[in-house]
Coordinates of N, CA, C and O in Angstrom, one line a residue:
M66 N 10.8 3.9 -4.6 CA 10.0 4.8 -3.9 C 8.5 4.7 -4.3 O 8.2 4.4 -5.4
F67 N 7.6 5.0 -3.4 CA 6.2 4.9 -3.6 C 5.8 6.2 -4.3 O 6.2 7.3 -3.9
A68 N 5.0 6.2 -5.4 CA 4.7 7.4 -6.1 C 3.4 7.2 -6.9 O 2.9 6.1 -7.1
V69 N 2.8 8.4 -7.2 CA 1.7 8.4 -8.1 C 2.3 9.1 -9.4 O 2.9 10.1 -9.3
Y70 N 2.1 8.4 -10.5 CA 2.7 8.9 -11.7 C 1.8 8.7 -13.0 O 0.9 7.9 -13.0
A71 N 2.1 9.5 -14.0 CA 1.3 9.4 -15.2 C 2.0 8.5 -16.2 O 3.3 8.5 -16.3
T72 N 1.3 7.7 -16.9 CA 1.8 6.7 -17.8 C 1.6 7.0 -19.2 O 2.3 6.5 -20.1
H73 N 0.6 7.8 -19.5 CA 0.2 8.1 -20.9 C -0.8 9.3 -20.9 O -1.2 9.7 -19.8
A74 N -1.1 9.8 -22.1 CA -2.1 10.9 -22.2 C -3.4 10.1 -22.4 O -3.5 9.2 -23.2
A75 N -4.5 10.6 -21.8 CA -5.8 9.9 -21.9 C -6.9 11.0 -22.1 O -7.4 11.5 -21.1
P76 N -7.1 11.5 -23.3 CA -8.0 12.6 -23.6 C -9.4 12.4 -23.0 O -10.0 13.4 -22.5
D77 N -9.9 11.2 -23.1 CA -11.3 11.0 -22.6 C -11.5 10.6 -21.1 O -12.5 10.8 -20.6
D78 N -10.4 10.1 -20.5 CA -10.4 9.7 -19.1 C -9.1 10.0 -18.5 O -8.3 9.1 -18.3
P79 N -8.8 11.3 -18.2 CA -7.4 11.7 -17.8 C -6.9 11.0 -16.5 O -5.8 10.7 -16.4
L80 N -7.8 10.7 -15.6 CA -7.4 10.1 -14.3 C -7.0 8.7 -14.5 O -6.2 8.1 -13.7
S81 N -7.4 8.0 -15.6 CA -7.0 6.7 -15.9 C -5.5 6.6 -16.3 O -4.9 5.5 -16.2
A82 N -4.9 7.7 -16.6 CA -3.5 7.8 -16.9 C -2.6 7.8 -15.6 O -1.4 7.6 -15.7
L83 N -3.2 8.0 -14.5 CA -2.4 8.0 -13.2 C -2.3 6.5 -12.7 O -3.3 5.8 -12.6
K84 N -1.1 6.2 -12.2 CA -0.9 4.9 -11.6 C -0.2 5.1 -10.2 O 0.4 6.1 -10.0
V85 N -0.4 4.2 -9.3 CA 0.1 4.3 -8.0 C 1.0 3.0 -7.8 O 0.6 1.9 -8.1
G86 N 2.2 3.3 -7.4 CA 3.1 2.1 -7.2 C 4.5 2.5 -6.9 O 4.9 3.7 -6.7
E87 N 5.4 1.5 -7.0 CA 6.8 1.8 -6.8 C 7.5 2.2 -8.0 O 7.2 1.7 -9.1
R88 N 8.4 3.1 -7.9 CA 9.2 3.7 -9.0 C 10.7 3.6 -8.5 O 11.0 3.7 -7.3
P89 N 11.6 3.6 -9.5 CA 13.1 3.6 -9.0 C 13.4 4.9 -8.4 O 12.8 6.0 -8.8
E90 N 14.3 4.9 -7.5 CA 14.8 6.1 -6.9 C 15.5 7.0 -7.9 O 16.3 6.4 -8.7
P91 N 15.2 8.3 -8.0 CA 15.9 9.1 -9.0 C 17.3 9.4 -8.6 O 17.7 9.4 -7.4
D92 N 18.2 9.6 -9.6 CA 19.6 10.0 -9.3 C 19.5 11.5 -8.9 O 18.7 12.3 -9.5
V93 N 20.3 11.9 -8.0 CA 20.4 13.2 -7.5 C 21.7 13.8 -8.1 O 22.8 13.4 -7.6
P94 N 21.7 14.8 -9.0 CA 22.9 15.3 -9.6 C 23.7 16.1 -8.5 O 23.2 16.5 -7.5
D95 N 25.0 16.2 -8.7 CA 25.9 16.9 -7.8 C 25.3 18.4 -7.7 O 24.9 19.0 -8.7
G96 N 25.3 18.9 -6.4 CA 24.9 20.2 -6.2 C 23.4 20.3 -5.9 O 22.8 21.4 -5.6
W97 N 22.6 19.2 -6.1 CA 21.2 19.2 -5.9 C 20.9 18.5 -4.6 O 21.8 17.8 -4.0
V98 N 19.7 18.6 -4.0 CA 19.4 17.9 -2.8 C 18.0 17.2 -3.1 O 17.2 17.6 -3.9
R99 N 17.8 16.1 -2.4 CA 16.6 15.3 -2.5 C 15.7 15.8 -1.3 O 16.1 16.1 -0.2
V100 N 14.4 16.1 -1.7 CA 13.4 16.5 -0.7 C 12.4 15.4 -0.5 O 12.1 14.7 -1.5
K101 N 11.8 15.3 0.7 CA 10.7 14.4 0.9 C 9.4 15.1 0.8 O 9.2 16.1 1.4
V102 N 8.5 14.6 -0.1 CA 7.2 15.2 -0.3 C 6.2 14.3 0.4 O 6.1 13.1 0.3
S103 N 5.5 15.0 1.3 CA 4.5 14.3 2.1 C 3.1 14.5 1.6 O 2.2 13.7 1.9
H104 N 2.8 15.6 0.9 CA 1.5 15.9 0.4 C 1.6 16.5 -1.0 O 2.6 17.2 -1.3
A105 N 0.6 16.2 -1.9 CA 0.6 16.8 -3.2 C -0.8 17.0 -3.6 O -1.7 16.4 -3.0
S106 N -1.1 17.7 -4.7 CA -2.4 17.8 -5.2 C -2.5 17.7 -6.7 O -1.4 17.8 -7.4
L107 N -3.7 17.6 -7.2 CA -3.9 17.5 -8.6 C -4.8 18.7 -9.0 O -5.8 18.9 -8.4
N108 N -4.3 19.6 -9.9 CA -5.1 20.8 -10.2 C -5.5 20.8 -11.6 O -5.3 19.8 -12.4
R109 N -6.3 21.8 -12.0 CA -6.9 21.8 -13.3 C -5.8 21.7 -14.5 O -6.0 21.0 -15.4
H110 N -4.7 22.4 -14.3 CA -3.7 22.3 -15.3 C -3.1 20.9 -15.4 O -2.8 20.4 -16.5
D111 N -3.0 20.1 -14.3 CA -2.6 18.7 -14.4 C -3.5 17.9 -15.2 O -3.1 17.0 -16.0
L112 N -4.8 18.1 -15.1 CA -5.8 17.4 -15.9 C -5.6 17.7 -17.4 O -5.8 16.8 -18.2
F113 N -5.4 18.9 -17.7 CA -5.1 19.3 -19.1 C -3.9 18.5 -19.6 O -3.9 17.9 -20.7
T114 N -2.8 18.4 -18.8 CA -1.7 17.7 -19.3 C -2.0 16.2 -19.4 O -1.5 15.6 -20.4
L115 N -2.7 15.6 -18.5 CA -3.1 14.2 -18.6 C -3.9 13.9 -19.8 O -3.9 12.8 -20.3
R116 N -4.7 14.9 -20.3 CA -5.5 14.8 -21.5 C -4.6 15.0 -22.7 O -5.1 14.8 -23.8
G117 N -3.3 15.4 -22.6 CA -2.5 15.6 -23.7 C -2.6 17.0 -24.2 O -2.1 17.3 -25.3
M118 N -3.2 17.9 -23.5 CA -3.4 19.3 -23.9 C -2.3 20.2 -23.2 O -1.9 19.9 -22.1
S119 N -1.9 21.2 -24.0 CA -1.0 22.2 -23.4 C -1.0 23.4 -24.3 O -1.7 23.5 -25.3
G120 N -0.2 24.4 -24.0 CA -0.1 25.6 -24.8 C 0.7 25.4 -26.0 O 0.9 26.3 -26.8
Q121 N 1.3 24.2 -26.1 CA 2.2 23.9 -27.3 C 1.4 23.5 -28.5 O 0.3 22.9 -28.3
P122 N 1.8 23.8 -29.7 CA 1.1 23.5 -30.9 C 1.0 22.0 -31.2 O 0.2 21.6 -31.9
R123 N 2.0 21.2 -30.6 CA 2.0 19.8 -30.9 C 1.9 19.0 -29.6 O 2.2 19.5 -28.6
R124 N 1.4 17.7 -29.8 CA 1.2 16.9 -28.6 C 2.5 16.0 -28.3 O 2.5 15.3 -27.4
D125 N 3.5 16.0 -29.2 CA 4.6 15.1 -29.0 C 5.6 15.7 -28.0 O 6.8 15.2 -28.0
H126 N 5.3 16.7 -27.2 CA 6.2 17.3 -26.3 C 6.2 16.6 -24.9 O 6.9 17.0 -24.0
L127 N 5.3 15.6 -24.7 CA 5.2 15.0 -23.4 C 6.5 14.2 -23.1 O 7.2 13.8 -24.0
P128 N 6.8 14.0 -21.9 CA 8.0 13.3 -21.5 C 8.0 11.8 -22.0 O 6.9 11.3 -22.3
P129 N 9.1 11.2 -22.2 CA 9.2 9.9 -22.8 C 8.4 8.8 -22.0 O 8.1 7.8 -22.6
S130 N 8.2 9.1 -20.8 CA 7.4 8.0 -20.0 C 6.0 7.9 -20.4 O 5.3 7.0 -20.0
F131 N 5.5 8.9 -21.2 CA 4.1 8.8 -21.6 C 3.9 7.8 -22.7 O 4.6 7.5 -23.5

């Protein structure tokens, strides 16, 4: 599937952590449904996350894909 996704935390240049490209189709667990997203946005909180910042006391809480 075509996606924009984060690859790592980048405190000094958060937008450099975003990549555009193909990703594997996710598995859909039983009882869930897949939805098609046609539009999305990037907000201030997303920039904090891309910088590795959050309300958590540690930075090692980011998903394994970072």
